[in-house]
Structures are given as structure tokens and as C-alpha cells.
Coordinates of C-alpha atoms and ligand atoms in Angstrom, one line a residue:
M1 CA -25.3 1.5 -10.6
A2 CA -21.8 2.7 -10.1
V3 CA -18.7 2.1 -8.0
L4 CA -17.7 4.4 -5.1
V5 CA -13.9 4.7 -4.4
V6 CA -13.1 6.0 -1.0
A7 CA -10.0 8.3 -1.3
D8 CA -7.0 8.0 0.9
H9 CA -5.2 11.2 1.5
S10 CA -3.0 13.0 4.0
G11 CA -1.4 16.5 4.2
G12 CA -3.5 17.7 1.3
T13 CA -2.1 15.0 -1.1
L14 CA -4.2 12.2 -2.6
A15 CA -2.5 8.9 -2.0
D16 CA -1.1 7.0 -5.0
G17 CA -3.1 4.0 -3.8
T18 CA -6.3 5.9 -4.7
A19 CA -5.3 6.3 -8.3
R20 CA -4.5 2.5 -8.4
T21 CA -7.9 1.7 -6.8
I22 CA -9.6 3.7 -9.5
T23 CA -8.0 1.5 -12.2
A24 CA -9.4 -1.5 -10.4
A25 CA -12.8 0.1 -10.1
L26 CA -12.9 0.9 -13.8
E27 CA -12.3 -2.8 -14.5
L28 CA -15.5 -3.4 -12.5
D29 CA -17.7 -0.7 -13.8
A30 CA -17.5 2.2 -16.3
T31 CA -19.0 4.7 -13.8
V32 CA -16.6 5.4 -10.9
D33 CA -17.2 8.1 -8.3
V34 CA -14.6 9.1 -5.7
L35 CA -15.5 10.1 -2.2
V36 CA -13.2 12.6 -0.6
A37 CA -13.8 13.4 3.1
G38 CA -11.8 15.8 5.2
E39 CA -11.8 19.0 7.0
H40 CA -10.2 21.0 4.2
A41 CA -10.3 18.6 1.2
Q42 CA -10.9 20.8 -1.8
S43 CA -7.4 20.4 -3.2
V44 CA -7.5 16.6 -2.7
A45 CA -10.9 16.6 -4.5
E46 CA -9.3 18.4 -7.4
Q47 CA -6.5 15.9 -7.6
A48 CA -9.1 13.1 -7.7
A49 CA -11.2 14.9 -10.3
A50 CA -8.1 15.1 -12.6
L51 CA -7.7 11.3 -12.7
N52 CA -8.8 9.8 -16.0
G53 CA -12.0 7.7 -15.8
V54 CA -13.4 9.4 -12.7
N55 CA -17.1 10.2 -13.3
R56 CA -17.5 12.7 -10.4
V57 CA -15.9 13.5 -7.1
R58 CA -18.2 13.7 -4.0
I59 CA -16.6 15.9 -1.4
C60 CA -17.6 16.1 2.3
E61 CA -15.8 18.8 4.2
D62 CA -16.4 18.7 7.9
A63 CA -14.3 18.7 11.1
A64 CA -15.6 15.2 11.8
Y65 CA -13.4 13.9 9.0
A66 CA -10.2 15.7 9.9
H67 CA -8.5 12.5 10.9
Q68 CA -10.7 10.2 8.8
L69 CA -11.7 8.1 11.8
A70 CA -13.5 4.9 10.9
E71 CA -16.8 5.6 12.6
P72 CA -17.7 8.9 10.9
M73 CA -16.2 7.7 7.6
A74 CA -18.3 4.5 7.6
T75 CA -21.4 6.6 8.5
L76 CA -20.7 8.9 5.6
I77 CA -20.2 6.1 3.1
L78 CA -23.4 4.4 4.3
S79 CA -25.4 7.6 3.8
I80 CA -24.8 7.4 0.0
I81 CA -24.3 3.7 -0.4
D82 CA -27.8 3.1 -2.0
E83 CA -26.5 4.8 -5.1
Y84 CA -23.7 2.2 -5.6
S85 CA -23.3 -1.5 -6.4
A86 CA -19.8 -1.6 -5.0
V87 CA -17.6 0.4 -2.7
M88 CA -13.8 0.1 -3.0
A89 CA -10.8 1.5 -1.0
P90 CA -7.1 0.9 -1.1
G91 CA -6.0 -1.9 1.2
S92 CA -4.2 0.7 3.3
T93 CA -4.4 1.2 7.1
Q94 CA -7.4 3.5 6.3
G95 CA -9.2 1.2 4.0
R96 CA -8.7 -1.8 6.2
D97 CA -10.2 0.2 9.1
V98 CA -13.2 1.8 7.4
L99 CA -14.6 -0.8 5.0
P100 CA -15.1 -3.7 7.4
R101 CA -17.5 -1.4 9.3
V102 CA -19.4 -0.7 6.2
A103 CA -19.6 -4.4 5.4
A104 CA -20.7 -5.2 8.9
V105 CA -23.6 -2.6 8.8
L106 CA -24.7 -3.8 5.4
D107 CA -24.4 -7.4 6.6
V108 CA -22.3 -8.5 3.6
A109 CA -19.0 -10.3 3.3
Q110 CA -16.0 -8.0 2.5
L111 CA -13.6 -9.0 -0.2
S112 CA -10.1 -8.1 0.9
E113 CA -7.0 -7.2 -1.1
I114 CA -8.1 -8.1 -4.6
T115 CA -5.3 -8.3 -7.1
R116 CA -7.5 -8.8 -10.2
V117 CA -11.0 -8.2 -11.5
I118 CA -12.0 -11.1 -13.6
D119 CA -15.7 -10.1 -14.2
K120 CA -18.4 -8.2 -12.3
N121 CA -18.7 -10.9 -9.7
T122 CA -15.3 -12.7 -9.8
F123 CA -12.0 -11.6 -8.4
E124 CA -8.6 -12.9 -7.6
R125 CA -6.9 -12.4 -4.2
P126 CA -3.9 -13.9 -2.5
I127 CA -4.2 -16.3 0.4
Y128 CA -1.6 -18.1 2.5
A129 CA 0.8 -15.1 2.3
G130 CA 0.6 -14.9 -1.4
N131 CA 1.5 -18.6 -2.0
V132 CA -2.0 -19.3 -3.4
M133 CA -4.1 -17.1 -5.6
A134 CA -7.8 -17.7 -4.9
T135 CA -10.5 -17.0 -7.4
V136 CA -13.5 -15.8 -5.5
A137 CA -17.1 -15.1 -6.5
C138 CA -19.0 -12.3 -4.8
D139 CA -22.7 -12.0 -5.4
E140 CA -23.5 -9.6 -2.4
S141 CA -26.1 -7.0 -3.1
T142 CA -23.4 -4.4 -2.4
Q143 CA -19.8 -5.4 -2.9
V144 CA -17.3 -4.1 -0.3
I145 CA -13.8 -4.4 -1.6
T146 CA -10.3 -3.5 -0.5
V147 CA -7.6 -3.4 -3.3
R148 CA -4.0 -4.7 -3.2
T149 CA -2.8 -1.5 -4.9
T150 CA 0.5 -2.8 -6.1
A151 CA -1.4 -5.1 -8.5
F152 CA -2.9 -2.2 -10.4
E153 CA -1.3 0.7 -12.3
P154 CA -2.3 4.2 -11.2
A155 CA -4.9 6.0 -13.3
A156 CA -3.3 8.8 -15.3
S157 CA -4.4 12.4 -14.8
G158 CA -5.5 14.9 -17.4
Q159 CA -9.2 15.4 -17.1
S160 CA -11.4 17.5 -14.9
A161 CA -14.5 15.7 -13.4
L162 CA -17.4 17.3 -11.7
I163 CA -16.9 17.9 -7.9
E164 CA -20.2 17.8 -5.9
A165 CA -20.7 18.4 -2.2
V166 CA -22.2 15.6 0.0
P167 CA -23.9 16.7 3.3
A168 CA -22.2 15.3 6.4
P169 CA -24.6 12.9 8.3
E170 CA -24.8 13.0 12.0
T171 CA -21.6 11.5 13.3
P172 CA -21.2 9.0 16.2
V173 CA -18.9 10.2 19.0
A174 CA -17.7 6.8 20.3
A175 CA -14.2 7.3 19.2
R176 CA -12.1 10.5 19.3
F177 CA -8.8 11.4 17.8
V178 CA -6.0 11.6 20.4
E179 CA -2.7 11.8 18.6
E180 CA -0.9 10.9 15.4
S181 CA 2.8 10.0 15.4
V182 CA 4.2 10.6 11.9
V183 CA 7.8 9.8 10.8
R184 CA 8.9 12.5 8.3
S185 CA 11.4 11.5 5.7
E186 CA 13.0 13.0 2.6
R187 CA 13.0 9.6 1.0
P188 CA 10.3 8.3 -1.3
E189 CA 7.4 6.5 0.4
L190 CA 8.1 2.8 0.8
G191 CA 4.8 1.7 -0.6
S192 CA 5.2 3.6 -3.9
A193 CA 9.0 4.0 -4.4
K194 CA 10.5 2.9 -7.7
V195 CA 13.6 1.6 -5.9
V196 CA 13.6 -0.1 -2.5
I197 CA 16.7 -1.4 -0.7
S198 CA 15.8 -3.6 2.3
G199 CA 18.0 -4.9 5.0
G200 CA 17.6 -8.1 7.1
R201 CA 19.1 -9.6 10.2
G202 CA 22.4 -9.9 8.4
V203 CA 22.8 -6.1 8.5
G204 CA 23.4 -6.7 12.3
S205 CA 22.6 -3.3 13.8
A206 CA 21.1 0.2 13.3
E207 CA 24.6 1.3 12.5
G208 CA 24.7 -1.3 9.7
F209 CA 21.6 0.3 8.1
K210 CA 23.7 3.5 7.5
L211 CA 25.4 1.5 4.7
L212 CA 22.0 0.9 3.1
E213 CA 21.1 4.6 3.6
K214 CA 24.2 5.7 1.6
V215 CA 23.3 3.4 -1.3
A216 CA 19.6 4.6 -1.0
D217 CA 20.8 8.2 -1.3
E218 CA 22.5 7.4 -4.6
L219 CA 19.5 5.6 -6.0
N220 CA 16.8 7.8 -4.5
A221 CA 15.4 4.6 -2.9
A222 CA 13.1 3.9 0.0
I223 CA 14.5 1.8 2.8
G224 CA 12.7 -1.4 3.9
A225 CA 13.5 -4.2 6.3
S226 CA 12.7 -7.8 7.1
R227 CA 10.7 -8.5 10.3
A228 CA 13.9 -9.9 11.9
A229 CA 15.6 -6.5 11.4
V230 CA 12.6 -4.7 12.8
D231 CA 12.2 -7.1 15.8
A232 CA 15.9 -6.6 16.6
G233 CA 15.3 -2.8 16.7
Y234 CA 17.6 -1.9 13.8
V235 CA 14.8 0.2 12.2
P236 CA 11.3 1.2 13.0
N237 CA 8.3 -1.0 12.5
D238 CA 6.9 0.9 9.5
Y239 CA 10.0 -0.3 7.5
Q240 CA 8.8 -3.9 7.5
V241 CA 8.1 -5.5 4.2
G242 CA 6.1 -8.7 4.0
Q243 CA 3.0 -10.6 5.0
T244 CA 2.6 -8.6 8.2
G245 CA 4.3 -5.5 6.9
K246 CA 4.0 -3.5 3.7
A247 CA 3.5 -4.8 0.2
V248 CA 5.8 -3.1 -2.3
A249 CA 6.2 -3.5 -6.1
P250 CA 9.1 -1.3 -7.1
D251 CA 11.0 -1.5 -10.4
L252 CA 14.1 -2.6 -8.4
Y253 CA 14.2 -4.3 -5.0
I254 CA 17.6 -4.9 -3.4
A255 CA 17.5 -7.4 -0.5
V256 CA 20.6 -7.2 1.7
G257 CA 21.3 -9.8 4.3
I258 CA 17.7 -11.2 4.0
S259 CA 17.3 -15.0 3.7
G260 CA 14.0 -14.8 1.7
A261 CA 11.4 -16.4 4.0
I262 CA 8.0 -16.8 2.3
Q263 CA 6.6 -14.2 4.7
H264 CA 9.1 -11.7 3.3
W265 CA 8.5 -12.7 -0.3
A266 CA 4.8 -12.1 0.2
G267 CA 5.5 -8.4 0.5
M268 CA 7.9 -7.9 -2.4
K269 CA 7.3 -10.7 -5.0
D270 CA 5.6 -8.2 -7.4
S271 CA 8.9 -6.3 -7.7
K272 CA 10.0 -6.1 -11.4
V273 CA 13.7 -6.9 -10.7
V274 CA 15.0 -8.4 -7.5
V275 CA 18.7 -8.2 -6.6
A276 CA 20.0 -10.2 -3.6
I277 CA 23.2 -9.6 -1.7
N278 CA 23.9 -12.4 0.8
R279 CA 26.9 -14.5 1.8
D280 CA 24.9 -17.7 1.8
E281 CA 24.6 -18.9 -1.8
D282 CA 21.9 -21.5 -0.9
C283 CA 19.5 -19.1 0.8
P284 CA 16.1 -18.7 -0.9
M285 CA 16.6 -15.0 -1.7
I286 CA 19.8 -15.7 -3.7
Q287 CA 18.2 -18.7 -5.4
T288 CA 15.1 -16.8 -6.5
A289 CA 16.4 -13.3 -7.2
D290 CA 16.9 -12.0 -10.8
Y291 CA 20.5 -11.0 -9.9
A292 CA 22.4 -12.5 -7.0
L293 CA 25.6 -11.3 -5.5
V294 CA 27.2 -13.8 -3.1
A295 CA 29.3 -11.6 -0.9
D296 CA 29.7 -10.1 2.5
L297 CA 27.4 -7.1 2.6
F298 CA 29.9 -5.0 4.6
D299 CA 32.2 -5.3 1.6
A300 CA 29.6 -5.2 -1.2
L301 CA 27.6 -2.1 0.0
P302 CA 30.5 0.4 0.2
E303 CA 31.7 -0.9 -3.2
L304 CA 28.2 -0.4 -4.6
E305 CA 27.9 3.1 -3.2
E306 CA 31.3 4.0 -4.6
G307 CA 30.4 2.6 -8.0
L308 CA 27.1 4.5 -8.1
A309 CA 28.7 7.7 -7.0
Q310 CA 30.9 7.6 -10.1
L311 CA 28.0 7.2 -12.5
Ligands
FAD401 P1 17.4 -14.5 8.6 O1 16.4 -15.5 8.1 O2 18.1 -14.7 9.9 O3 18.4 -14.2 7.4 C1 19.5 -13.4 7.6 C2 20.4 -13.5 6.3 O4 21.5 -12.6 6.4 C3 20.9 -14.9 6.1 O5 20.5 -15.3 4.8 C4 22.4 -14.7 6.1 O6 23.1 -15.5 5.2 C5 22.6 -13.3 5.7 N1 23.8 -12.6 6.3 C6 24.2 -12.6 7.5 N2 25.4 -11.9 7.6 C7 25.6 -11.4 6.4 C8 26.7 -10.6 5.8 N3 27.6 -10.1 6.6 N4 26.7 -10.4 4.5 C9 25.7 -10.9 3.7 N5 24.7 -11.7 4.2 C10 24.6 -11.9 5.5 N6 9.3 -11.6 7.8 C11 9.3 -10.5 7.1 O7 10.4 -10.1 6.6 N7 8.2 -9.7 6.9 C12 7.0 -10.1 7.4 O8 6.0 -9.4 7.1 C13 6.9 -11.3 8.1 N8 5.7 -11.7 8.6 C14 5.7 -12.9 9.3 C15 4.4 -13.4 9.7 C16 4.4 -14.6 10.4 C17 3.0 -15.1 10.8 C18 5.5 -15.3 10.7 C19 5.5 -16.7 11.4 C20 6.8 -14.9 10.3 C21 6.8 -13.6 9.6 N9 8.1 -13.1 9.2 C22 8.1 -12.0 8.4 C23 9.4 -13.7 9.6 C24 10.0 -14.6 8.6 O9 9.5 -15.9 8.7 C25 11.5 -14.6 8.8 O10 11.8 -15.0 10.1 C26 12.2 -13.3 8.5 O11 11.8 -12.8 7.3 C27 13.7 -13.5 8.5 O12 14.4 -12.3 8.3 P2 15.8 -12.2 7.7 O13 15.8 -12.8 6.4 O14 16.3 -10.8 7.9 O15 16.7 -13.1 8.8

């Protein structure tokens, strides 16, 4: 039996999370197939086939998968599930939407957001906003697993696996696509950026975030935010890092005017180096960061931008 990884993709590009999920899948089983479903998905299938360790890519091109809605996606996965002992997907919006349906139809318990594969039946996953790591055993007949992608390195590319077509099963019509609202940005994607600079309530306004943008321009960084900054309307909701926002694991995370509540830490604690800029030397973010600058952010950020521009 093998593992089936459900690919995440948009705009003709395979998501980085899929390459990371393949790494997790290879720790579970040596035979890993990737399912690519979409209306025009050939180039995505080729990107998946190039990832080292992939046994074969199974492609299903049909208008029913144009927006990868959960109902048709789950039906497609279920049509080939008998060939697999496990199905895995990134713990993205897509994976979180599709896999629970698969688990429900199979009548098995889903394992969500695994961060480590210990052996074929044993996994690690965070609970209580990442404050406790649980070791969980899963002896379901088919394992249905979402992956905390920041915990795994992406599979490298260089090979060329077989690409095979899968017929599209009859698709339920209960849900239909209405509209997608996408924010286009020149910046790196928050979930996979190497450098992230995030602002909190201390930034004070949407105008204040322009100071972060200038530093981000110098560092080619993505911009994130605490929930307090999002709730205050300084930045859009999809900037939120944390327990109820995005999980990030950049090489460098700069937290500006963020106190460091556990719910925020839950989303950025896997960052390699954390820098805190805060005027409160006793706040948790300053206390736990690798490098702490106790300063007023309205003085520190322009100085930082100026210094970086001179490099
Ligand atoms: P504050 O805690 O108010 O901190 C603001 C900081 O700015 C302070 O440390 C202050 O010293 C500093 N500051 C102010 N002015 C300046 C200045 N001029 N210069 C320098 N520093 C300055 N939070 C998240 O972030 N992400 C989540 O996903 C999330 N999920 C949650 C889920 C649940 C169920 C709950 C209950 C809460 C969640 N929260 C989340 C909220 C979390 O508990 C905190 O309330 C939030 O993270 C606080 O945001 P903050 O650090 O920006 O604000």
C-alpha cells in the first residue's frame, strides 16, 4: 500500500506546502503518489512529478475541479482510496476543507496538523495552541492526515515521475463556486517567506504599518500581524499569525509592537531567529526573542530602514 498526497495549487503553481507534505509522506511510506486535480492541471502535475521521492502523479483534469471544491475533491479521492493506506494533505484551507469529508465517509478519525512521523502508526501533533506536543497513535484502516507544513522541509526537485490520468467520477452538485476574492501582492507569501516582519497593536494604525512595509521592502519580507492589529483594522485578516491565523517558520521573524501572547507564539515559534522590538522590556516577546530591542518602534523602524538601505 502507498500514501496519496493531495496537491494544493493555484494559478498553475504547485504550493510549497505540497512539497513539504511529500517529505512527511515519505517518512510514512516509501511509495508516495500525488493527486493533482484541476481544470487545466498539466503544468502543476509536471511540477509535482519533478519532486524527488514521488512515485507517480495522478492527474484528473475536469471543470468540476476548477476551484477544488471540497465535495468533488473528496469524491475523487474516495474513488481511488482503496489503493492507499493513507491520504495526506497540507493543513491549508484546502486540506482542512477536503480531508474531513474523506474521513467522515470512510468513518475514520482524522489526524490533524501532524508535526512529526514517529513510525507507521505514531505521530506528533501540537495541542493547546502548541503548548503541548501530543504523541498520538492511529490504527485506522485508512489514515487521513493533514500536515503542519512548517514542520517539514520541502522535497527537492530533480526527477521526472510518471504522470497518469484518473477518470473523474460523477460529481455531486450540492455546492457551487460563486466567487473568489484574492489579494495580489508583490511580496513573498506569508506562509513560506524566509523573512517576516509582523506588527501588533503597538503599531497603532494602518498608517503605522507603512513603516513596516519600508523595512519589508529592504528585506524582501512578508508582512504579518497579531490578532489585535487585525481586529483593530490596521491590516487585512489574512495577515494574522498565530493560533487562529497562519503558522509561519521563516529564517527571521521580526515582531514589532507585539506583546507575545501564547496564541501569537503558537503561529511563529518555529521561526529560526526571532527579533522583538518593543518598548516594554518585561513583555513575553522581549523576554523570549533571540534578539530584543527595547525601543519605541516609531524611532527604531526608520533607523532600521535607513541602516538596511546603506548595506
Ligand atoms: P498587545 O498585547 O496589546 O501588545 C501590544 C504591544 O505593543 C505591547 O507589548 C506594548 O508594549 C507594545 N507597544 C505599544 N506601543 C509601542 C511603541 N510605540 N513602540 C514599541 N512597542 C510598543 N493573537 C494573535 O496574534 N494571533 C492569533 O492567532 C490569536 N488567536 C487567538 C485565539 C484565541 C482563542 C484567543 C483567546 C486569543 C487569540 N489571540 C491571537 C489574541 C492574543 O491573546 C493577544 O490578545 C494578541 O496576540 C495581542 O496582540 P498584540 O501583542 O498586538 O497586542
